Amino acid sequence: MRVNGRDYAWPKHSAVVICFDGCDPAYIESASAAGAIPAIDRMRREGFSASALAAMPTFTNPNNVSIVCGVPPAVHGVSGNFYLDRDTGAEIMMVDATPVRAPTILAAFSQVGAKVAAVTAKDKLRKALGHGLDGIAFSAEKADEATDAENGISAIGALVGRGAPDQYSADLSLFVLDAGIRLLETRRPNLMYLSLSDYVQHKHAPDAPEAIAFMRAVDERLARMLALGACLGIVADHGMNDMAHPSGEPNVIYLGDLLDAAFGAGAARVICPITDPFVRHHGALGGFVRVHLQRTEPSSTEVLKFIRQIPGVCMAAPREEACLRFELPEDREGDRRRGQVGRRPRRPCKRPRHFAAVG
């Protein structure tokens, strides 16, 4: 099967790909040291294990879409949860497949007869990953609302044995895995994609008892999938960095306020691509922002020079170079240049730290 210029073999066994949202290697190592993840440890020991760079920016949407399309944001077009439409001036939150420009591997296999299922923690992601998919696609968040017409399946509560979980809970991810297990037991899909939530990783450090308990619960479910004969692959969409001082105060640069003070209110619009409806653990903090200039003055050169002087700024480059390096869609980035802002903080947030696209 050829999708987006790459070839994929037909699965010989039920192929299950899990996007383990926010699973920094530190969570694996801490859980392994605690003896909590024997199934993952065996996979790492007897199978394949490696670290890799995430797609930029390192958020849920760009990386999940990169995984299911097999290509970077420069091709599939999704470079954040939230972006500015420079033609209309509207700020747009990604809540469906509208920004996606490439077909998914899931849809391609489903359209030639494979039994395909996609289960996500968040419904906004389900709409993107399920685009063009002729099969099952539902979210834990909206499990109680699934219908045969919309999702290819109904009565999910009866299938899994409980109703839709609280979106701000570890059970949001565990529900996805439990649903995957039940689909393996009852429908035996050729290809299944399961996308978890990073709620636990945003709330708890890798060695916290809550994080270890969550990792143990995940591992138990992975062991069940392996026992059912699944060919299982696990990939994280991003890691985690701390983002607070030892006092607990956010270690954040409010770039919009600094730009307003330096160049006047309205000279620039700062867009935080992490923004999405899961505000309790996402908010507007996330290490990557885009700065859109609204007037001919100041120039992008002046703004970038100013940003570079903020303590912690590094890695400034022309936009074209940055888009090439990070494989980003140029029409959804800043017009001219990109810079990194921010200092290494202390509480969980997504890697890397702060970027600013200036245009």
Short mmCIF file of C-alpha atoms in Angstrom, two decimals:
data_model
loop_
_atom_site.label_atom_id
_atom_site.label_comp_id
_atom_site.label_asym_id
_atom_site.label_seq_id
_atom_site.Cartn_x
_atom_site.Cartn_y
_atom_site.Cartn_z
CA MET A 1 0.00 0.00 0.00
CA ARG A 2 1.49 3.36 -1.05
CA VAL A 3 0.43 6.42 0.93
CA ASN A 4 1.96 9.90 0.63
CA GLY A 5 4.92 8.52 -1.31
CA ARG A 6 5.75 5.71 1.13
CA ASP A 7 5.07 1.98 0.97
CA TYR A 8 3.36 0.02 3.77
CA ALA A 9 2.96 -3.74 4.04
CA TRP A 10 -0.41 -5.34 4.66
CA PRO A 11 -0.52 -6.38 8.36
CA LYS A 12 0.00 -10.13 8.87
CA HIS A 13 -1.47 -9.83 12.38
CA SER A 14 -3.66 -7.20 13.99
CA ALA A 15 -1.35 -4.19 13.97
CA VAL A 16 -1.93 -1.84 16.91
CA VAL A 17 -0.17 1.54 17.06
CA ILE A 18 -0.45 3.48 20.32
CA CYS A 19 0.40 7.15 20.58
CA PHE A 20 1.40 7.46 24.24
CA ASP A 21 0.73 11.16 24.72
CA GLY A 22 3.41 12.96 26.73
CA CYS A 23 5.40 9.82 27.50
CA ASP A 24 8.82 11.29 28.11
CA PRO A 25 11.52 8.58 28.44
CA ALA A 26 11.80 9.57 32.12
CA TYR A 27 8.34 8.07 32.74
CA ILE A 28 9.47 4.78 31.21
CA GLU A 29 12.69 4.70 33.19
CA SER A 30 11.02 5.58 36.51
CA ALA A 31 8.28 3.00 36.02
CA SER A 32 10.82 0.37 34.96
CA ALA A 33 12.93 1.03 38.06
CA ALA A 34 9.78 0.54 40.15
CA GLY A 35 9.06 -2.80 38.44
CA ALA A 36 5.73 -1.44 37.16
CA ILE A 37 6.01 -2.12 33.41
CA PRO A 38 7.09 -5.71 32.69
CA ALA A 39 5.36 -5.79 29.29
CA ILE A 40 7.06 -2.60 28.09
CA ASP A 41 10.38 -3.78 29.51
CA ARG A 42 10.07 -7.02 27.55
CA MET A 43 9.21 -5.13 24.37
CA ARG A 44 12.27 -2.94 24.83
CA ARG A 45 14.47 -5.93 25.61
CA GLU A 46 13.26 -8.34 22.92
CA GLY A 47 11.94 -5.96 20.27
CA PHE A 48 12.98 -2.50 19.11
CA SER A 49 13.37 0.64 21.21
CA ALA A 50 14.82 4.04 20.32
CA SER A 51 14.47 7.76 20.95
CA ALA A 52 13.51 10.12 18.14
CA LEU A 53 12.78 13.78 17.58
CA ALA A 54 9.11 14.77 17.57
CA ALA A 55 7.48 16.83 14.85
CA MET A 56 7.48 20.56 15.51
CA PRO A 57 5.78 22.06 17.35
CA THR A 58 5.73 19.13 19.78
CA PHE A 59 2.00 19.09 20.44
CA THR A 60 -0.69 16.43 20.17
CA ASN A 61 -2.15 17.44 16.80
CA PRO A 62 1.01 17.86 14.68
CA ASN A 63 2.50 14.61 15.95
CA ASN A 64 -0.60 12.41 15.81
CA VAL A 65 -1.32 13.59 12.28
CA SER A 66 2.35 13.05 11.35
CA ILE A 67 2.12 9.47 12.65
CA VAL A 68 -1.07 8.54 10.81
CA CYS A 69 0.00 10.26 7.57
CA GLY A 70 3.63 9.15 7.68
CA VAL A 71 4.80 12.62 6.65
CA PRO A 72 5.81 15.86 8.45
CA PRO A 73 3.69 19.01 8.96
CA ALA A 74 5.14 20.54 5.80
CA VAL A 75 3.16 17.93 3.88
CA HIS A 76 0.03 17.34 5.97
CA GLY A 77 -0.36 20.99 6.99
CA VAL A 78 -1.09 20.65 10.71
CA SER A 79 1.40 22.71 12.72
CA GLY A 80 -0.51 23.33 15.93
CA ASN A 81 -3.80 23.16 17.77
CA PHE A 82 -4.44 26.85 17.13
CA TYR A 83 -3.32 29.21 14.39
CA LEU A 84 -3.93 32.57 12.75
CA ASP A 85 -5.50 32.65 9.29
CA ARG A 86 -3.50 35.51 7.87
CA ASP A 87 -5.94 36.05 5.00
CA THR A 88 -8.93 36.67 7.28
CA GLY A 89 -7.24 37.61 10.55
CA ALA A 90 -9.27 34.95 12.35
CA GLU A 91 -7.77 32.82 15.10
CA ILE A 92 -8.71 29.20 14.38
CA MET A 93 -8.78 26.29 16.79
CA MET A 94 -8.28 22.90 15.20
CA VAL A 95 -11.38 20.87 16.07
CA ASP A 96 -11.70 18.69 12.98
CA ALA A 97 -9.92 17.58 9.80
CA THR A 98 -10.17 20.94 8.00
CA PRO A 99 -6.42 21.79 8.23
CA VAL A 100 -5.31 18.29 7.11
CA ARG A 101 -3.93 18.28 3.56
CA ALA A 102 -2.78 14.66 3.17
CA PRO A 103 -4.58 11.30 3.30
CA THR A 104 -3.99 9.11 6.34
CA ILE A 105 -2.59 5.59 6.29
CA LEU A 106 -5.68 4.53 8.23
CA ALA A 107 -8.05 5.83 5.57
CA ALA A 108 -6.01 4.37 2.72
CA PHE A 109 -6.03 0.86 4.18
CA SER A 110 -9.73 1.08 5.04
CA GLN A 111 -10.60 2.07 1.48
CA VAL A 112 -9.08 -1.12 0.05
CA GLY A 113 -10.84 -3.49 2.39
CA ALA A 114 -8.83 -3.54 5.62
CA LYS A 115 -10.72 -3.50 8.90
CA VAL A 116 -9.49 -0.30 10.55
CA ALA A 117 -10.27 1.31 13.89
CA ALA A 118 -9.11 4.54 15.52
CA VAL A 119 -9.82 5.36 19.17
CA THR A 120 -8.67 8.68 20.60
CA ALA A 121 -8.85 10.30 24.00
CA LYS A 122 -9.97 13.64 22.55
CA ASP A 123 -12.80 14.07 20.08
CA LYS A 124 -11.12 16.88 18.13
CA LEU A 125 -8.36 14.43 17.26
CA ARG A 126 -10.83 11.70 16.35
CA LYS A 127 -12.32 13.98 13.71
CA ALA A 128 -8.89 14.60 12.19
CA LEU A 129 -7.60 11.03 12.33
CA GLY A 130 -10.90 9.56 11.19
CA HIS A 131 -11.06 11.70 8.05
CA GLY A 132 -11.78 9.44 5.07
CA LEU A 133 -11.69 6.33 7.25
CA ASP A 134 -14.22 3.68 6.27
CA GLY A 135 -14.36 1.90 9.61
CA ILE A 136 -14.53 2.64 13.33
CA ALA A 137 -13.45 5.98 14.76
CA PHE A 138 -14.55 7.29 18.15
CA SER A 139 -13.18 9.11 21.19
CA ALA A 140 -13.23 8.29 24.89
CA GLU A 141 -14.33 11.88 25.51
CA LYS A 142 -17.55 11.40 23.50
CA ALA A 143 -17.95 7.63 23.80
CA ASP A 144 -21.52 7.89 25.06
CA GLU A 145 -22.51 9.85 21.94
CA ALA A 146 -21.06 7.49 19.32
CA THR A 147 -23.37 6.32 16.54
CA ASP A 148 -23.05 3.84 13.70
CA ALA A 149 -23.50 6.64 11.17
CA GLU A 150 -20.89 9.00 12.64
CA ASN A 151 -18.43 6.61 14.26
CA GLY A 152 -18.97 3.22 12.65
CA ILE A 153 -19.99 1.82 16.03
CA SER A 154 -22.46 2.49 18.84
CA ALA A 155 -23.15 1.23 22.38
CA ILE A 156 -19.51 1.72 23.35
CA GLY A 157 -20.37 1.78 27.04
CA ALA A 158 -21.72 -1.74 26.73
CA LEU A 159 -18.63 -2.80 24.76
CA VAL A 160 -16.12 -1.42 27.27
CA GLY A 161 -18.17 -2.00 30.38
CA ARG A 162 -18.43 1.63 31.55
CA GLY A 163 -19.47 5.01 30.25
CA ALA A 164 -17.34 7.87 28.97
CA PRO A 165 -14.73 8.94 31.54
CA ASP A 166 -13.95 12.39 32.92
CA GLN A 167 -11.82 14.19 30.35
CA TYR A 168 -9.53 15.32 33.17
CA SER A 169 -8.57 11.91 34.48
CA ALA A 170 -6.17 9.04 33.95
CA ASP A 171 -9.17 6.95 32.96
CA LEU A 172 -9.51 8.88 29.71
CA SER A 173 -6.41 7.06 28.45
CA LEU A 174 -7.26 3.75 30.12
CA PHE A 175 -10.69 3.83 28.47
CA VAL A 176 -8.98 4.11 25.06
CA LEU A 177 -6.86 1.05 25.81
CA ASP A 178 -9.80 -0.91 27.21
CA ALA A 179 -11.79 -0.10 24.09
CA GLY A 180 -8.88 -1.28 21.96
CA ILE A 181 -8.76 -4.56 23.85
CA ARG A 182 -12.47 -5.13 23.37
CA LEU A 183 -12.19 -4.36 19.65
CA LEU A 184 -9.39 -6.91 19.37
CA GLU A 185 -11.52 -9.47 21.18
CA THR A 186 -14.71 -8.83 19.20
CA ARG A 187 -13.82 -7.34 15.78
CA ARG A 188 -10.18 -8.21 15.16
CA PRO A 189 -9.20 -5.15 13.08
CA ASN A 190 -6.28 -5.42 10.68
CA LEU A 191 -5.04 -2.01 11.76
CA MET A 192 -5.89 -0.04 14.90
CA TYR A 193 -4.63 3.33 16.15
CA LEU A 194 -5.04 4.30 19.81
CA SER A 195 -4.21 7.84 20.98
CA LEU A 196 -3.98 8.58 24.70
CA SER A 197 -4.12 11.76 26.81
CA ASP A 198 -1.19 13.44 28.59
CA TYR A 199 -3.26 14.52 31.60
CA VAL A 200 -1.23 12.41 34.04
CA GLN A 201 2.11 13.66 32.69
CA HIS A 202 1.00 17.27 33.02
CA LYS A 203 -0.05 16.68 36.62
CA HIS A 204 2.66 14.38 37.98
CA ALA A 205 6.44 13.99 37.75
CA PRO A 206 7.84 10.69 36.39
CA ASP A 207 8.62 9.25 39.82
CA ALA A 208 5.40 10.37 41.50
CA PRO A 209 3.22 7.52 42.86
CA GLU A 210 0.35 8.64 40.63
CA ALA A 211 2.53 8.45 37.51
CA ILE A 212 3.88 5.01 38.48
CA ALA A 213 0.34 3.74 39.11
CA PHE A 214 -0.77 5.03 35.72
CA MET A 215 2.17 3.42 33.96
CA ARG A 216 1.38 0.12 35.70
CA ALA A 217 -2.26 0.30 34.58
CA VAL A 218 -1.21 1.03 30.99
CA ASP A 219 1.30 -1.82 31.01
CA GLU A 220 -1.32 -4.31 32.17
CA ARG A 221 -3.45 -3.41 29.17
CA LEU A 222 -0.52 -3.65 26.77
CA ALA A 223 0.18 -7.15 28.10
CA ARG A 224 -3.41 -8.10 27.32
CA MET A 225 -3.10 -6.85 23.73
CA LEU A 226 0.08 -8.85 23.25
CA ALA A 227 -1.63 -11.93 24.67
CA LEU A 228 -4.37 -11.44 22.08
CA GLY A 229 -1.75 -11.75 19.34
CA ALA A 230 -1.48 -8.09 18.35
CA CYS A 231 1.64 -6.71 16.70
CA LEU A 232 2.10 -3.72 18.99
CA GLY A 233 3.99 -0.48 18.44
CA ILE A 234 4.13 2.42 20.91
CA VAL A 235 5.30 5.94 20.11
CA ALA A 236 5.18 9.15 22.15
CA ASP A 237 4.07 12.36 20.47
CA HIS A 238 6.29 14.52 22.68
CA GLY A 239 8.22 14.52 25.92
CA MET A 240 7.78 16.78 28.93
CA ASN A 241 9.69 19.68 30.48
CA ASP A 242 9.11 21.44 33.77
CA MET A 243 7.68 24.96 33.54
CA ALA A 244 7.77 26.46 37.03
CA HIS A 245 10.15 27.89 39.55
CA PRO A 246 10.83 25.90 42.76
CA SER A 247 8.18 28.11 44.40
CA GLY A 248 5.57 26.77 41.99
CA GLU A 249 5.21 30.04 40.08
CA PRO A 250 5.19 29.63 36.27
CA ASN A 251 8.60 30.18 34.68
CA VAL A 252 7.12 31.78 31.59
CA ILE A 253 7.95 34.73 29.37
CA TYR A 254 4.77 36.61 28.43
CA LEU A 255 6.03 37.68 25.05
CA GLY A 256 2.88 39.52 24.01
CA ASP A 257 3.13 41.90 26.96
CA LEU A 258 6.80 42.59 26.24
CA LEU A 259 6.12 43.27 22.56
CA ASP A 260 3.23 45.61 23.40
CA ALA A 261 5.43 47.54 25.80
CA ALA A 262 8.27 47.82 23.29
CA PHE A 263 6.37 48.53 20.05
CA GLY A 264 2.86 49.57 21.07
CA ALA A 265 -0.35 47.64 21.53
CA GLY A 266 -1.51 45.98 18.34
CA ALA A 267 1.86 45.95 16.60
CA ALA A 268 2.01 42.16 16.89
CA ARG A 269 -0.31 39.26 17.60
CA VAL A 270 1.10 36.37 19.61
CA ILE A 271 -0.51 33.02 18.85
CA CYS A 272 -0.02 30.03 21.18
CA PRO A 273 -0.49 26.90 19.04
CA ILE A 274 -0.94 24.69 22.12
CA THR A 275 -4.32 26.30 22.85
CA ASP A 276 -7.20 23.83 22.80
CA PRO A 277 -10.39 23.02 24.75
CA PHE A 278 -8.49 21.02 27.41
CA VAL A 279 -7.67 24.19 29.31
CA ARG A 280 -7.10 22.67 32.75
CA HIS A 281 -3.76 21.14 31.81
CA HIS A 282 -2.94 22.95 28.58
CA GLY A 283 -3.94 26.56 29.11
CA ALA A 284 -1.86 28.83 26.90
CA LEU A 285 1.56 27.70 28.12
CA GLY A 286 3.45 25.39 25.86
CA GLY A 287 6.87 26.49 24.73
CA PHE A 288 6.03 27.55 21.17
CA VAL A 289 4.39 30.77 20.00
CA ARG A 290 4.01 32.51 16.66
CA VAL A 291 4.32 36.28 16.39
CA HIS A 292 2.45 37.92 13.51
CA LEU A 293 3.33 41.53 12.77
CA GLN A 294 0.28 43.70 12.08
CA ARG A 295 1.97 46.82 10.66
CA THR A 296 4.90 47.66 8.40
CA GLU A 297 6.68 49.08 11.45
CA PRO A 298 8.42 47.67 13.37
CA SER A 299 10.15 45.43 10.89
CA SER A 300 10.64 41.74 11.54
CA THR A 301 14.36 42.45 11.93
CA GLU A 302 13.68 44.91 14.75
CA VAL A 303 11.28 42.56 16.50
CA LEU A 304 13.62 39.61 16.22
CA LYS A 305 16.51 41.70 17.55
CA PHE A 306 14.33 42.66 20.52
CA ILE A 307 13.33 39.06 21.22
CA ARG A 308 16.94 37.88 21.05
CA GLN A 309 17.81 40.31 23.88
CA ILE A 310 15.31 38.70 26.25
CA PRO A 311 17.18 36.42 28.70
CA GLY A 312 17.06 32.85 27.48
CA VAL A 313 16.57 33.60 23.79
CA CYS A 314 18.46 31.42 21.35
CA MET A 315 18.27 29.73 17.95
CA ALA A 316 17.03 32.56 15.77
CA ALA A 317 16.91 31.87 12.02
CA PRO A 318 15.15 33.07 8.88
CA ARG A 319 11.69 31.59 8.46
CA GLU A 320 12.61 29.70 5.30
CA GLU A 321 15.52 28.03 7.10
CA ALA A 322 13.37 27.20 10.13
CA CYS A 323 10.56 25.75 8.01
CA LEU A 324 13.08 23.62 6.13
CA ARG A 325 14.77 22.45 9.32
CA PHE A 326 11.54 21.57 11.15
CA GLU A 327 9.56 20.60 8.02
CA LEU A 328 6.76 23.10 8.69
CA PRO A 329 4.12 24.47 6.30
CA GLU A 330 5.31 27.96 5.41
CA ASP A 331 1.84 29.44 4.99
CA ARG A 332 0.97 28.66 8.62
CA GLU A 333 4.16 30.04 10.16
CA GLY A 334 5.41 33.57 10.76
CA ASP A 335 6.29 35.57 7.67
CA ARG A 336 9.99 36.05 8.20
CA ARG A 337 11.85 34.60 11.15
CA ARG A 338 11.78 32.28 14.15
CA GLY A 339 13.42 32.54 17.57
CA GLN A 340 13.43 30.49 20.75
CA VAL A 341 12.53 32.14 24.05
CA GLY A 342 12.33 30.83 27.58
CA ARG A 343 14.51 29.23 30.24
CA ARG A 344 14.48 25.62 31.37
CA PRO A 345 11.66 25.40 33.93
CA ARG A 346 10.73 22.88 36.59
CA ARG A 347 7.14 21.61 36.20
CA PRO A 348 5.74 19.38 33.46
CA CYS A 349 5.18 20.93 30.06
CA LYS A 350 5.89 19.84 26.52
CA ARG A 351 9.32 19.73 24.94
CA PRO A 352 11.01 21.79 23.63
CA ARG A 353 10.71 25.09 25.45
CA HIS A 354 9.63 28.42 23.94
CA PHE A 355 9.75 29.23 20.25
CA ALA A 356 8.48 32.36 18.58
CA ALA A 357 7.78 32.60 14.86
CA VAL A 358 8.04 36.22 13.85
CA GLY A 359 6.52 37.59 10.65
#
